[in-house]
XYZ file of C-alpha atoms in Angstrom:
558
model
C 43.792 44.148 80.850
C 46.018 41.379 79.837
C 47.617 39.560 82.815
C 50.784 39.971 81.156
C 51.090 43.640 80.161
C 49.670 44.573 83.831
C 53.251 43.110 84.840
C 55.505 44.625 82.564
C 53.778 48.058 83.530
C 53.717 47.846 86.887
C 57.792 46.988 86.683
C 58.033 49.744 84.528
C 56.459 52.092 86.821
C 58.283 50.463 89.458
C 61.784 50.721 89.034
C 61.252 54.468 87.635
C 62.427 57.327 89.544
C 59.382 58.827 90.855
C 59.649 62.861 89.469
C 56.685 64.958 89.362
C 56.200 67.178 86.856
C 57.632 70.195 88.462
C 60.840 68.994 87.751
C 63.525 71.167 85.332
C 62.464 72.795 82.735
C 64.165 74.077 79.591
C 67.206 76.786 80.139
C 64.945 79.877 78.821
C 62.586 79.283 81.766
C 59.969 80.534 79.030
C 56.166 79.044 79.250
C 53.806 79.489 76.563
C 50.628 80.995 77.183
C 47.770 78.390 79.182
C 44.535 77.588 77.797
C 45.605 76.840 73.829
C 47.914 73.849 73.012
C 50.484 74.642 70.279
C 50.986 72.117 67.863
C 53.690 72.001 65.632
C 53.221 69.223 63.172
C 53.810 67.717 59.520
C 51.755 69.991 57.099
C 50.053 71.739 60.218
C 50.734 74.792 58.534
C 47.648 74.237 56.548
C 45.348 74.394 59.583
C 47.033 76.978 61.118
C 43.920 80.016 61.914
C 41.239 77.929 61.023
C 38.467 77.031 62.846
C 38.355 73.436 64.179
C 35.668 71.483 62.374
C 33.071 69.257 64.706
C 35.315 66.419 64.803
C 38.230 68.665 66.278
C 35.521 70.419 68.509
C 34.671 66.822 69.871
C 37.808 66.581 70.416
C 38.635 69.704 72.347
C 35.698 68.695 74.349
C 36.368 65.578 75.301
C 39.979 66.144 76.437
C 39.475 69.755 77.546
C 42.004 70.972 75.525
C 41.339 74.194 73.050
C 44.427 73.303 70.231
C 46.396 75.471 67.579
C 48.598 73.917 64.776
C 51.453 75.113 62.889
C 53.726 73.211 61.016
C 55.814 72.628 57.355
C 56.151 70.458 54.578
C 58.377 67.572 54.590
C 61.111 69.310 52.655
C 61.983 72.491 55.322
C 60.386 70.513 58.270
C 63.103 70.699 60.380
C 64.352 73.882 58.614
C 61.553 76.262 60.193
C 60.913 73.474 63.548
C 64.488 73.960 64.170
C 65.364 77.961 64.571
C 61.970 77.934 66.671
C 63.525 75.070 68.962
C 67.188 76.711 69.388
C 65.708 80.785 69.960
C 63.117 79.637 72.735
C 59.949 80.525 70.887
C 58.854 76.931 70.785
C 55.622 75.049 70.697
C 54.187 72.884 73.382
C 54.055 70.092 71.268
C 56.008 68.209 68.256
C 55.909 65.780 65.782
C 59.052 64.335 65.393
C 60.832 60.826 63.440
C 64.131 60.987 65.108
C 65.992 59.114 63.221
C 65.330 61.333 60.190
C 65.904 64.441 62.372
C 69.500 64.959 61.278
C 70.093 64.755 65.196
C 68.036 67.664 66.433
C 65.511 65.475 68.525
C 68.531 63.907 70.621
C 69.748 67.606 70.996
C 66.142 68.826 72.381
C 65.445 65.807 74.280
C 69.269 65.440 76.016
C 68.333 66.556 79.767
C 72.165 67.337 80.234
C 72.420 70.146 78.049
C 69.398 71.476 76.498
C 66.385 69.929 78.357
C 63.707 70.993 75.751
C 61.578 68.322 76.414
C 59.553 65.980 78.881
C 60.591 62.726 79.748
C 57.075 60.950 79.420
C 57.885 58.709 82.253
C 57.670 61.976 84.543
C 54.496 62.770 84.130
C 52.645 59.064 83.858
C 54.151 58.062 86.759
C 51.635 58.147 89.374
C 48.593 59.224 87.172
C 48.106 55.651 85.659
C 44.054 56.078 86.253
C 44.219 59.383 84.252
C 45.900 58.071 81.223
C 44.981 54.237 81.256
C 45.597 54.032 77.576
C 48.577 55.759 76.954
C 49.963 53.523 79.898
C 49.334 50.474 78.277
C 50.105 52.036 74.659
C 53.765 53.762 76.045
C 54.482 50.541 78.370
C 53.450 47.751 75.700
C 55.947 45.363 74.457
C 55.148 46.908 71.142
C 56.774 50.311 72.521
C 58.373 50.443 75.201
C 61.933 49.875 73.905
C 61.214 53.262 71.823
C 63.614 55.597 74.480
C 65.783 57.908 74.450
C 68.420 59.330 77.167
C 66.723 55.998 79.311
C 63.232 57.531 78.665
C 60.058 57.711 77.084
C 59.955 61.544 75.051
C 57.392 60.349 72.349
C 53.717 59.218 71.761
C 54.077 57.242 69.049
C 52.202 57.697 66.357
C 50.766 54.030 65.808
C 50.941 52.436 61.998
C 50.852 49.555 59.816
C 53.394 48.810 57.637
C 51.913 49.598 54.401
C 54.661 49.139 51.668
C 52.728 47.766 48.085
C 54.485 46.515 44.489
C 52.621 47.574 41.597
C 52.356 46.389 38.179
C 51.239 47.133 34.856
C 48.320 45.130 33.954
C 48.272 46.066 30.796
C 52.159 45.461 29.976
C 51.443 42.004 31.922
C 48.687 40.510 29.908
C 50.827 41.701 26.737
C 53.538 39.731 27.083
C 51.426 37.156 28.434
C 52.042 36.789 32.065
C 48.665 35.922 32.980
C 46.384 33.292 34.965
C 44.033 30.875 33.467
C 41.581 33.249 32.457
C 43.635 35.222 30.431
C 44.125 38.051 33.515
C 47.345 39.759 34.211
C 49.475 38.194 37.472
C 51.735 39.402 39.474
C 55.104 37.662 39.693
C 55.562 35.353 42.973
C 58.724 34.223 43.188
C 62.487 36.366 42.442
C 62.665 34.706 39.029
C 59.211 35.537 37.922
C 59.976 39.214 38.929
C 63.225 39.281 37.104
C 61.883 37.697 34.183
C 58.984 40.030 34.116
C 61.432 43.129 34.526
C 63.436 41.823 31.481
C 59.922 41.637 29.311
C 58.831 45.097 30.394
C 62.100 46.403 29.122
C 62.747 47.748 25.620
C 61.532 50.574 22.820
C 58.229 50.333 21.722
C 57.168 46.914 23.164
C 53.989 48.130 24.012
C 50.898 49.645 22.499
C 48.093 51.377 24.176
C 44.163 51.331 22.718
C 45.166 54.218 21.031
C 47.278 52.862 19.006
C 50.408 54.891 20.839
C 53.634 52.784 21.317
C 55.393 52.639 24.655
C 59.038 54.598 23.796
C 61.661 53.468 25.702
C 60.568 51.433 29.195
C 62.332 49.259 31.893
C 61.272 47.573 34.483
C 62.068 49.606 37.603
C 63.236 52.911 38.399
C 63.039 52.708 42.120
C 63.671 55.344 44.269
C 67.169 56.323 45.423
C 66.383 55.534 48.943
C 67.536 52.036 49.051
C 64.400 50.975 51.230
C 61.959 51.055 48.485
C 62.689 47.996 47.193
C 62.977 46.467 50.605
C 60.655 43.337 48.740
C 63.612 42.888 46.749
C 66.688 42.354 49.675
C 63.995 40.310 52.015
C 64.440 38.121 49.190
C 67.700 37.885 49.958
C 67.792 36.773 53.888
C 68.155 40.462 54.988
C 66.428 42.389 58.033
C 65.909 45.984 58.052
C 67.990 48.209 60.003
C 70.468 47.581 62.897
C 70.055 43.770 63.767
C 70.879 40.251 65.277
C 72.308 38.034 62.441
C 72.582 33.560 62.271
C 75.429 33.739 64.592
C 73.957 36.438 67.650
C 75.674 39.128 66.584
C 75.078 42.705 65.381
C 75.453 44.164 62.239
C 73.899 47.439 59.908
C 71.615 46.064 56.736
C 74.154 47.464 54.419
C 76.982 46.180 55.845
C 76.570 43.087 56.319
C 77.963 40.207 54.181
C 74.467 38.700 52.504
C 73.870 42.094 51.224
C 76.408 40.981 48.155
C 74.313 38.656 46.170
C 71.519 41.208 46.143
C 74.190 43.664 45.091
C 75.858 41.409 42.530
C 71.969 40.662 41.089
C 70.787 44.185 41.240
C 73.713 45.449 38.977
C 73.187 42.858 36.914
C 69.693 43.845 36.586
C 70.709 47.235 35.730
C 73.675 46.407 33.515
C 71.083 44.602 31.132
C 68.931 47.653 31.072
C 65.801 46.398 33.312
C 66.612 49.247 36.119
C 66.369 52.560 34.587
C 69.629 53.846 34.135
C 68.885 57.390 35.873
C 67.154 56.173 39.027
C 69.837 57.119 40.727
C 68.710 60.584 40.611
C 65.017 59.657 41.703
C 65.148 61.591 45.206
C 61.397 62.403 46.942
C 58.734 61.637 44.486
C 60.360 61.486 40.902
C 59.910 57.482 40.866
C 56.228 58.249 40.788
C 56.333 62.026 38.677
C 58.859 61.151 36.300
C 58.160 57.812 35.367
C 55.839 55.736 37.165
C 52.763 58.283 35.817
C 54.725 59.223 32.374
C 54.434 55.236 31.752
C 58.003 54.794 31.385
C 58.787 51.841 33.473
C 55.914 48.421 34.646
C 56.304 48.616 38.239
C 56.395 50.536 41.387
C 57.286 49.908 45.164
C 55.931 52.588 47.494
C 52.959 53.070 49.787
C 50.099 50.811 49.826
C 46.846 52.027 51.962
C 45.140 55.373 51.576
C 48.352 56.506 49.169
C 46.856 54.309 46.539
C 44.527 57.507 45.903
C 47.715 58.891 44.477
C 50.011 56.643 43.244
C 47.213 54.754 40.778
C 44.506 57.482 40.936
C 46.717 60.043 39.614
C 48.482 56.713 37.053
C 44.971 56.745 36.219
C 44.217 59.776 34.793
C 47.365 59.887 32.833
C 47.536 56.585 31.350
C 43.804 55.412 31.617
C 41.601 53.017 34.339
C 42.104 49.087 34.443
C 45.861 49.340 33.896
C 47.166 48.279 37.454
C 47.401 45.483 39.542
C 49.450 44.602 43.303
C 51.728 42.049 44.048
C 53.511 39.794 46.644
C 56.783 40.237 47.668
C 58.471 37.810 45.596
C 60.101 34.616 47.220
C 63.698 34.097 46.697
C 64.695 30.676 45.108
C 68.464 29.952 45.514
C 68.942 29.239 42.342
C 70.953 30.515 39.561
C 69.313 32.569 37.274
C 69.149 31.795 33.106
C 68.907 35.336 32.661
C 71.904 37.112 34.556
C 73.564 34.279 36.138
C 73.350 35.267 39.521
C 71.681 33.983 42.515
C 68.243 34.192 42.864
C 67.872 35.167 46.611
C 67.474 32.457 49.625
C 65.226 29.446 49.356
C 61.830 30.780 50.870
C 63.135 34.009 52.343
C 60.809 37.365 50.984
C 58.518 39.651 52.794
C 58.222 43.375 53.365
C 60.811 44.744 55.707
C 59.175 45.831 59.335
C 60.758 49.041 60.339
C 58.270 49.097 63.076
C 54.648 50.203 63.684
C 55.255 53.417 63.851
C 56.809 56.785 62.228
C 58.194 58.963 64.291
C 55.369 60.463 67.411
C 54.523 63.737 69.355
C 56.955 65.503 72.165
C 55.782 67.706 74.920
C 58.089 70.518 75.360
C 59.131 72.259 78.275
C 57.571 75.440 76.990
C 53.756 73.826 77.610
C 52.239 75.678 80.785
C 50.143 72.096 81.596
C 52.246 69.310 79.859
C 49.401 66.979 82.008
C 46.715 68.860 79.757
C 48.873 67.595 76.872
C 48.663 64.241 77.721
C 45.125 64.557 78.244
C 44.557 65.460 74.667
C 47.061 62.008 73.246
C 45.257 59.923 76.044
C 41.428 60.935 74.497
C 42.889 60.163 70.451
C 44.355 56.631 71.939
C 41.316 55.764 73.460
C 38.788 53.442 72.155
C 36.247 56.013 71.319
C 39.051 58.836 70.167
C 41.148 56.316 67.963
C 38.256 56.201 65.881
C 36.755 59.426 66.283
C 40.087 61.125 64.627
C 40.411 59.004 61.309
C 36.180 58.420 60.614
C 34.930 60.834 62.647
C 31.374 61.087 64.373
C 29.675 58.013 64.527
C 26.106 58.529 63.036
C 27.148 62.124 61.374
C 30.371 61.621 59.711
C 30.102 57.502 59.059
C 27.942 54.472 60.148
C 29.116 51.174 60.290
C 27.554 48.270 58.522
C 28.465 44.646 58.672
C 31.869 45.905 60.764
C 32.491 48.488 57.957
C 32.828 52.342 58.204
C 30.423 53.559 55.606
C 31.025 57.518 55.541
C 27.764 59.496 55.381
C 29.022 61.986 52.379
C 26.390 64.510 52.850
C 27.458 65.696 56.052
C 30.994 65.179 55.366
C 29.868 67.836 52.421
C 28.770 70.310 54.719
C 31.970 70.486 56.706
C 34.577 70.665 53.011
C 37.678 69.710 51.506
C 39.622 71.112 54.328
C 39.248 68.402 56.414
C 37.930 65.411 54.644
C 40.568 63.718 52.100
C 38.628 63.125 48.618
C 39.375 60.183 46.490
C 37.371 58.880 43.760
C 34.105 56.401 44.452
C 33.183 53.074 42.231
C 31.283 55.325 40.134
C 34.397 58.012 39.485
C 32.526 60.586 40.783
C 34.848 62.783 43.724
C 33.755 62.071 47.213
C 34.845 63.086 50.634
C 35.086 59.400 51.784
C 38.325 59.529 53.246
C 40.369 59.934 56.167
C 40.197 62.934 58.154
C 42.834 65.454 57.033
C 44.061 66.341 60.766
C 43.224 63.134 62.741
C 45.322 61.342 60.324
C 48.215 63.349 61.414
C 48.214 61.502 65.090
C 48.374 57.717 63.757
C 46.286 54.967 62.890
C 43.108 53.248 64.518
C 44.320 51.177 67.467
C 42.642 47.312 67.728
C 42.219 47.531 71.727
C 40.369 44.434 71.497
C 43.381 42.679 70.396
C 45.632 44.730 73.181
C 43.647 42.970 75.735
C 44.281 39.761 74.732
C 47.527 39.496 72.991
C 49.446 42.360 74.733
C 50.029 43.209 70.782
C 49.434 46.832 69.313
C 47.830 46.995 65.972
C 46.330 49.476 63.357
C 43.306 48.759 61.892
C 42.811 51.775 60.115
C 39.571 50.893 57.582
C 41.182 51.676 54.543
C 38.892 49.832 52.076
C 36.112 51.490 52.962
C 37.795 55.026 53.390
C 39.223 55.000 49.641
C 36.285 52.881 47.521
C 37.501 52.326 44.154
C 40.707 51.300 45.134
C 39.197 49.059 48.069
C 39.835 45.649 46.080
C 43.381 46.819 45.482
C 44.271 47.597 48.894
C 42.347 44.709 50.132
C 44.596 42.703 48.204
C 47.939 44.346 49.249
C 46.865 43.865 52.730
C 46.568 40.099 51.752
C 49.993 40.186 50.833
C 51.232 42.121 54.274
C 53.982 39.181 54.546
C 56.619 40.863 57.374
C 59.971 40.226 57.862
C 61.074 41.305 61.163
C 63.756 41.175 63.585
C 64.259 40.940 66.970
C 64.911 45.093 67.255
C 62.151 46.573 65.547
C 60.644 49.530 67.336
C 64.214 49.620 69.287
C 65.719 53.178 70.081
C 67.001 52.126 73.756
C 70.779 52.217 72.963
C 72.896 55.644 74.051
C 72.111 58.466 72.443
C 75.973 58.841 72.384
C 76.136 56.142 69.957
C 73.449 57.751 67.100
C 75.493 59.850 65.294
C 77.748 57.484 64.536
C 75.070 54.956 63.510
C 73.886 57.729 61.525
C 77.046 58.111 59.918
C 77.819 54.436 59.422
C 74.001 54.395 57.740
C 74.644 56.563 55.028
C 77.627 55.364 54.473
C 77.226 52.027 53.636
C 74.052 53.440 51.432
C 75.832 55.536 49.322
C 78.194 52.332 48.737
C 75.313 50.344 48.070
C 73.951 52.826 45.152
C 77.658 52.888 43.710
C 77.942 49.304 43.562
C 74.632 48.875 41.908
C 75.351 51.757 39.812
C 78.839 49.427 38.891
C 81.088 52.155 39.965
C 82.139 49.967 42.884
C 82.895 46.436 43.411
C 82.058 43.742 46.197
C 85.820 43.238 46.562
C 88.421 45.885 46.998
C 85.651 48.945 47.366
C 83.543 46.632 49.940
C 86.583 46.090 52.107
C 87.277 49.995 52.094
C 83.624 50.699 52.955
C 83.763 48.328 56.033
C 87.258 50.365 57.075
C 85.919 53.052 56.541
C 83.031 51.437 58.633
C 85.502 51.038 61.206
C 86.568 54.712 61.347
C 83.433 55.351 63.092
C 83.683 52.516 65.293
C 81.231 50.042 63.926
C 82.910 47.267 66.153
C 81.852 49.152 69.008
C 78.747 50.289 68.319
C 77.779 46.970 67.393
C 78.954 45.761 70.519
C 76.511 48.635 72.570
C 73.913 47.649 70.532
C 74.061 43.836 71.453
C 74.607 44.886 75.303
C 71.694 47.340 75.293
C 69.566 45.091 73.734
C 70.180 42.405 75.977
C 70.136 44.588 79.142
C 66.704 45.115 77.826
C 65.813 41.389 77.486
C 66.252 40.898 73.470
C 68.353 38.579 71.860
C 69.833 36.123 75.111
């Protein structure tokens, strides 16, 4: 193990209380039964009754733990998790993304009231030999600032940032944005892209081999989350989330005083009809439904990786193969623009933003009979051998590797179905089982270990390429393109938990300002001033303040 993380670890054991993990449970006192682990998780529902596969039987072997899932869609997640959480009838394990929890986590987790679930740091403590790798994966500078209540209540569920921008080839070459050899390119730099967006935009500027005309098209209609076109604010000088700015002080994304010339450009954008003029109403998956397949607007910004299979496979079959390409994240300039007179970003700022490698994790609730079994099961998936076994598989039944490539064997992954193999499409555009398993995929990505021991540094190098084969040159390239911007707090939850709903409230705030003053219906003057008052109402100031403090305390920012 790195010299380095051996230290931090052995503080962080140090200076921890020393509980055992017969320490208070939740208020109902209730247990669940022993011998099955209850897993409540993001789609689990579809793998709830079935019979584990051989992958999931490794599995249960390995860590000695016979498992159960249950779970929902994304859209009543915490709708059904919640009533379960609140009556007592709970599971003995959760997925959870607690900022996107609409505050239930911090209710479950707070050990002054409700007391639903463990404090990691109760049961490691002490049993370092038995979970070696979720030690150094908890403890690692990557993670350890992810706390709550001055704990550790999740396993995170590693990732790699994965955000891709995707053009029209097609629309590309026929206006003729293209390299020497007559091939579409993608637009590098904040002018290209806005020049781009302005050709893309129009009625009937495009004709497809059938001799159909385009309709009406712009050049965006990104989501209405505002983080979808993170590419485009990076642009602009500006980190994601709550952060240090030039002068060592905190601010939100949204409310801080750069965020204006992306503002003033963005409605410009939209006034001249490159940014669809309903995108406003694009909530969950409508930028891709409604007008992304329909082949109503020339680019995209959403998930790169295995989503790929989706966002161009199902393009694909709509509009036709050969049609799409990925981009950079375009570099601002700091110029004034020709076309809508504003400026064109900072000199050399761009990237995609880094919320952090990793969305959301897995809670042990006081309800599990043997919350050490539990941890049994996350230590086996983090190890070396489980971190694979969980996205590929069995070595030598479900995948080999060749040249340092997984290379699924398809006939066994036949045998075993659909259920728990994702299909994509191969080079030949036949449908294969060549992709990630369907349930390991639900506990995070492939962890480098390698690179842990000498760096310190968690990373995911889930084989994505090889998983998802006729997109493998497009996410190759995308993954070429991975340029981060991050600040010092990503992968930072270590403030009070009497501080989030606030932030929470401040957040969506300041995005529902943003959208309006894109939209035009309010200004960077007057309205801006109100939003920051209003800001204020929630005590930004302060909150700000905690943040810096906590963040320091914690030896960021100095």
């Amino acid at each position: 193990m790195n010299k380095t993380i051996k230290t931090i670890s052995s503080l962080a054991f140090s200076g921890m209380l020393m509980f055992g993990a017969t320490a208070c449970g939740n208020k109902t006192g209730r247990k669940n039964p022993a011998g099955t682990l209850r897993i409540f998780t993001y789609t689990g529902q579809n793998y709830e009754g079935i019979d584990m596969d051989s992958v999931f039987k490794k599995i249960e072997e390995e860590s000695g733990v016979k498992l159960a899932f249950e779970g929902a869609s994304s859209a009543d997640y915490y709708t059904k998790l919640a009533p379960m959480m609140n009556t007592g009838d709970f599971p003995d394990v959760i997925w959870s993304d607690p900022k996107n929890s609409s505050g239930n986590f911090d209710s479950w987790a707070d050990p002054d009231t409700n007391n639903l679930l463990w404090n990691l740091d109760e049961l490691l403590v002490g049993n370092e030999e038995r979970y070696p790798y979720l030690t150094k994966l908890i403890y690692s500078p990557t993670y350890k600032n992810i706390k709550y209540f001055d704990g550790h209540y999740l396993v995170p569920n590693v990732s790699a940032p994965g955000w891709a921008i995707y053009y029209r080839a097609d629309w590309l070459e026929q206006i003729g944005f293209v390299d020497e050899n007559g091939k579409a390119k993608a637009p590098v730099t904040l002018a290209e892209f806005e020049y781009v967006m302005q050709k893309f935009s129009g009625n009937d500027l495009f004709v497809d081999e059938n001799g159909t005309k385009s309709g009406q098209t712009w050049g965006i209609s990104p989501n209405a989350e505002p983080f979808y076109v993170n590419p485009l604010y990076t642009a602009f000088g500006i980190f994601a989330d709550w952060e240090f700015d030039a002068n060592g002080e905190i601010s939100y994304m949204y409310t801080n005083d750069g965020i204006k010339d992306y503002i003033s450009w963005m409605n410009a954008m939209y006034q001249k009809g490159y940014i669809d003029p309903q995108f406003n109403t694009n909530t969950g998956s409508r930028d891709r439904e409604d007008k992304w397949y329909t082949g109503k607007v020339g680019c995209i910004m959403t998930n790169g990786g295995e989503h790929m299979t989706w966002v161009v496979g199902q393009f694909e079959q709509n509009r036709g193969e050969g049609k799409v390409i990925v981009g950079p994240p375009p570099t601002g300039t700091g110029e004034s623009s020709s076309i809508t007179g504003k400026k064109l970003g900072v000199a050399g700022e761009g990237g995609f933003s880094n919320w952090g490698t990793t969305y959301g994790g897995y809670a042990i609730t006081k309800a599990c009979a043997d919350p050490h079994k539990a941890l049994d099961f996350f230590e086996y998936l983090n190890s070396p051998e489980g971190t694979k076994i969980k996205m590929y598989g069995i070595e030598g039944t479900h995948y080999e590797l060749k040249d340092g490539k997984i290379s699924p064997i398809l006939s066994n992954r036949d045998r075993e179905g659909s259920s728990f193999w994702q299909s994509t499409k191969s080079v030949e555009n036949t449908t294969v089982l060549s992709g990630l398993h369907k349930i390991g995929s639900l506990f995070g990505g492939v962890i480098d270990w390698e690179t842990y021991e000498e760096t310190g540094e968690v990373l995911c190098i889930t084989d994505f390429s090889s998983s998802y084969p006729k997109y493998a040159d497009l996410i190759e390239k995308s993954q070429e393109y991975r340029k981060l911007k991050t600040g010092k707090l990503v992968n930072f939850t270590a403030y009070p938990a009497s501080i989030s709903t606030k932030m929470k409230q401040i957040q969506d705030l300041s995005s529902t300002y943003l959208l309006q003053a894109i939209l035009g219906q309010k200004n960077l003057t007057s309205d801006w001033n109100d939003m920051i008052s209003d800001c204020q109402k929630f005590n930004y100031s302060t909150i700000c303040r905690i943040i810096k403090e906590t963040a320091q305390a914690n030896g960021i920012g100095e």
